[in-house]
Short mmCIF file of N, CA and C in Angstrom, two decimals:
data_model
loop_
_atom_site.label_atom_id
_atom_site.label_comp_id
_atom_site.label_asym_id
_atom_site.label_seq_id
_atom_site.Cartn_x
_atom_site.Cartn_y
_atom_site.Cartn_z
N MET A 1354 160.19 102.23 169.32
CA MET A 1354 160.51 100.76 169.24
C MET A 1354 159.19 99.87 169.58
N GLY A 1355 158.48 100.41 170.58
CA GLY A 1355 157.32 99.63 170.76
C GLY A 1355 155.99 99.73 169.81
N VAL A 1356 156.25 100.89 169.13
CA VAL A 1356 155.24 101.15 167.98
C VAL A 1356 155.58 100.16 166.91
N GLY A 1357 156.86 100.20 166.66
CA GLY A 1357 157.21 99.23 165.52
C GLY A 1357 157.01 97.90 165.83
N VAL A 1358 157.13 97.28 166.97
CA VAL A 1358 156.73 95.87 167.41
C VAL A 1358 155.34 95.83 167.25
N SER A 1359 154.52 96.68 167.85
CA SER A 1359 153.27 96.71 167.59
C SER A 1359 152.53 96.51 166.24
N LEU A 1360 153.12 97.44 165.38
CA LEU A 1360 152.65 97.43 164.04
C LEU A 1360 153.00 96.35 163.15
N LEU A 1361 154.55 95.95 163.51
CA LEU A 1361 155.01 94.72 162.53
C LEU A 1361 154.93 93.18 163.24
N CYS A 1362 154.56 93.08 164.38
CA CYS A 1362 154.32 91.70 165.07
C CYS A 1362 152.91 91.56 165.63
N VAL A 1363 152.46 92.46 166.30
CA VAL A 1363 151.16 92.16 166.87
C VAL A 1363 149.98 92.19 165.86
N LYS A 1364 149.96 93.31 164.95
CA LYS A 1364 148.98 93.52 163.97
C LYS A 1364 148.78 92.20 163.25
N PRO A 1365 149.92 91.70 162.47
CA PRO A 1365 149.83 90.40 161.71
C PRO A 1365 149.22 89.24 162.46
N LEU A 1366 149.77 89.02 163.67
CA LEU A 1366 149.08 88.09 164.57
C LEU A 1366 147.78 88.15 164.79
N VAL A 1367 147.41 89.36 165.27
CA VAL A 1367 145.80 89.59 165.32
C VAL A 1367 144.95 89.36 164.22
N ASP A 1368 145.46 89.93 163.06
CA ASP A 1368 144.88 89.78 161.81
C ASP A 1368 144.56 88.38 161.37
N SER A 1369 145.39 87.51 161.75
CA SER A 1369 145.19 86.09 161.38
C SER A 1369 144.18 85.36 162.07
N LEU A 1370 143.76 85.96 163.25
CA LEU A 1370 142.70 85.36 163.93
C LEU A 1370 141.32 85.96 163.75
N PHE A 1371 140.38 85.12 163.48
CA PHE A 1371 139.12 85.75 162.93
C PHE A 1371 138.32 86.36 164.02
N PHE A 1372 138.49 86.01 165.41
CA PHE A 1372 137.70 86.47 166.48
C PHE A 1372 138.28 87.85 167.05
N THR A 1373 139.50 88.32 166.52
CA THR A 1373 139.84 89.65 167.19
C THR A 1373 139.98 90.84 166.12
N SER A 1374 140.16 92.05 166.63
CA SER A 1374 140.61 92.96 165.65
C SER A 1374 141.37 93.94 166.40
N TYR A 1375 142.36 94.52 165.52
CA TYR A 1375 143.45 95.57 166.16
C TYR A 1375 143.34 96.77 165.51
N ARG A 1376 143.32 97.85 166.30
CA ARG A 1376 143.64 99.27 165.74
C ARG A 1376 144.30 100.08 166.81
N PHE A 1377 145.39 100.55 165.92
CA PHE A 1377 146.49 101.33 166.70
C PHE A 1377 145.96 102.81 166.98
N VAL A 1378 146.12 103.21 167.99
CA VAL A 1378 145.48 104.56 168.37
C VAL A 1378 146.79 105.40 168.82
N VAL A 1379 146.84 106.48 168.38
CA VAL A 1379 148.04 107.32 168.50
C VAL A 1379 147.93 108.34 169.67
N TRP A 1380 146.55 108.71 170.03
CA TRP A 1380 146.36 109.86 170.88
C TRP A 1380 146.69 109.55 172.32
N PRO A 1381 146.43 108.34 172.90
CA PRO A 1381 146.92 108.04 174.25
C PRO A 1381 148.55 108.26 174.26
N LEU A 1382 149.26 107.93 173.20
CA LEU A 1382 150.85 108.10 173.23
C LEU A 1382 151.14 109.84 173.27
N LEU A 1383 150.34 110.32 172.36
CA LEU A 1383 150.72 111.76 172.26
C LEU A 1383 150.23 112.79 173.61
N ALA A 1384 149.22 111.89 174.25
CA ALA A 1384 148.92 112.73 175.48
C ALA A 1384 149.72 112.39 176.67
N ALA A 1385 150.60 111.19 176.56
CA ALA A 1385 151.30 110.80 177.71
C ALA A 1385 152.57 111.42 177.36
N VAL A 1386 152.96 112.00 176.43
CA VAL A 1386 154.35 112.48 176.14
C VAL A 1386 154.52 113.86 177.08
N PRO A 1387 153.50 114.72 176.97
CA PRO A 1387 153.69 116.14 177.71
C PRO A 1387 153.72 115.76 179.35
N VAL A 1388 152.91 114.86 179.76
CA VAL A 1388 152.95 114.29 181.16
C VAL A 1388 154.12 113.98 181.52
N LEU A 1389 154.79 113.08 181.02
CA LEU A 1389 156.05 112.50 181.18
C LEU A 1389 157.03 113.60 181.05
N ALA A 1390 157.30 114.36 180.20
CA ALA A 1390 158.00 115.31 180.08
C ALA A 1390 158.09 116.27 181.33
N GLY A 1391 156.85 116.64 181.80
CA GLY A 1391 156.45 117.51 182.89
C GLY A 1391 157.14 116.98 184.13
N LEU A 1392 156.87 115.51 184.26
CA LEU A 1392 157.36 114.84 185.50
C LEU A 1392 158.76 114.93 185.35
N GLY A 1393 159.42 114.68 184.39
CA GLY A 1393 160.77 114.53 184.09
C GLY A 1393 161.41 115.85 184.55
N LEU A 1394 160.79 116.83 184.45
CA LEU A 1394 161.22 118.32 184.96
C LEU A 1394 160.91 118.52 186.14
N LEU A 1395 159.84 118.21 186.62
CA LEU A 1395 159.34 118.39 187.98
C LEU A 1395 160.10 117.77 189.28
N VAL A 1396 160.08 116.52 189.00
CA VAL A 1396 160.68 115.72 190.07
C VAL A 1396 162.30 115.95 190.49
N PRO A 1397 163.00 116.24 189.41
CA PRO A 1397 164.34 116.55 189.80
C PRO A 1397 164.48 117.98 190.51
N ARG A 1398 163.58 118.92 190.18
CA ARG A 1398 163.51 120.21 190.60
C ARG A 1398 162.94 120.31 192.13
N LEU A 1399 162.00 119.35 192.35
CA LEU A 1399 161.52 119.07 193.72
C LEU A 1399 162.65 118.35 194.48
N ALA A 1400 163.21 117.39 194.04
CA ALA A 1400 164.32 116.80 194.80
C ALA A 1400 165.34 117.63 195.15
N LEU A 1401 165.71 118.51 194.30
CA LEU A 1401 166.90 119.56 194.53
C LEU A 1401 166.27 120.31 195.52
N HIS A 1402 165.21 120.96 195.69
CA HIS A 1402 164.51 121.86 196.54
C HIS A 1402 164.52 121.39 197.85
N PHE A 1403 163.91 120.09 197.87
CA PHE A 1403 163.75 119.62 199.44
C PHE A 1403 165.02 119.00 199.84
N GLY A 1404 166.05 118.77 198.95
CA GLY A 1404 167.41 118.18 199.55
C GLY A 1404 168.22 119.54 199.62
N ALA A 1405 167.66 120.60 199.73
CA ALA A 1405 168.39 122.03 199.89
C ALA A 1405 169.62 122.11 198.99
N GLY A 1406 169.76 121.45 198.14
CA GLY A 1406 170.79 121.60 197.04
C GLY A 1406 172.07 120.76 197.37
N GLN A 1407 172.04 120.23 198.29
CA GLN A 1407 173.38 119.28 198.83
C GLN A 1407 173.40 118.06 198.15
N PRO A 1408 174.50 117.58 197.94
CA PRO A 1408 174.76 116.28 197.34
C PRO A 1408 174.32 115.17 198.47
N VAL A 1409 173.92 114.08 197.97
CA VAL A 1409 173.44 113.16 198.86
C VAL A 1409 174.33 112.50 199.84
N VAL A 1410 175.55 112.46 199.33
CA VAL A 1410 176.80 112.25 200.16
C VAL A 1410 176.97 113.12 201.38
N GLU A 1411 176.95 114.35 201.08
CA GLU A 1411 176.96 115.20 202.24
C GLU A 1411 175.78 115.13 203.19
N ARG A 1412 174.64 114.82 202.71
CA ARG A 1412 173.49 114.72 203.67
C ARG A 1412 173.78 113.50 204.51
N MET A 1413 174.29 112.42 203.82
CA MET A 1413 174.49 111.15 204.54
C MET A 1413 175.58 111.23 205.68
N ARG A 1414 176.50 112.22 205.23
CA ARG A 1414 177.57 112.43 206.35
C ARG A 1414 177.04 113.32 207.54
N GLN A 1415 176.15 114.14 207.30
CA GLN A 1415 175.65 114.89 208.36
C GLN A 1415 174.58 114.03 209.35
N ALA A 1416 174.06 113.06 208.65
CA ALA A 1416 173.02 112.21 209.29
C ALA A 1416 173.83 111.27 210.30
N GLU A 1417 175.32 111.00 210.11
CA GLU A 1417 175.86 109.84 210.91
C GLU A 1417 176.24 110.79 212.27
#
């Protein structure tokens, strides 16, 4: 969605101004996808590991 807004709204606006230029670069987006996917897999696994597999409600009851 952001790519579409960038190409449909921002580019025409920037092209109308003589003192700016706009170039859409895809590689940062492509580089971020594996990193974010890895974090999306790693964070829940670490949370489950350090939480000892117990639900949050159970841990809260034990803390009382």
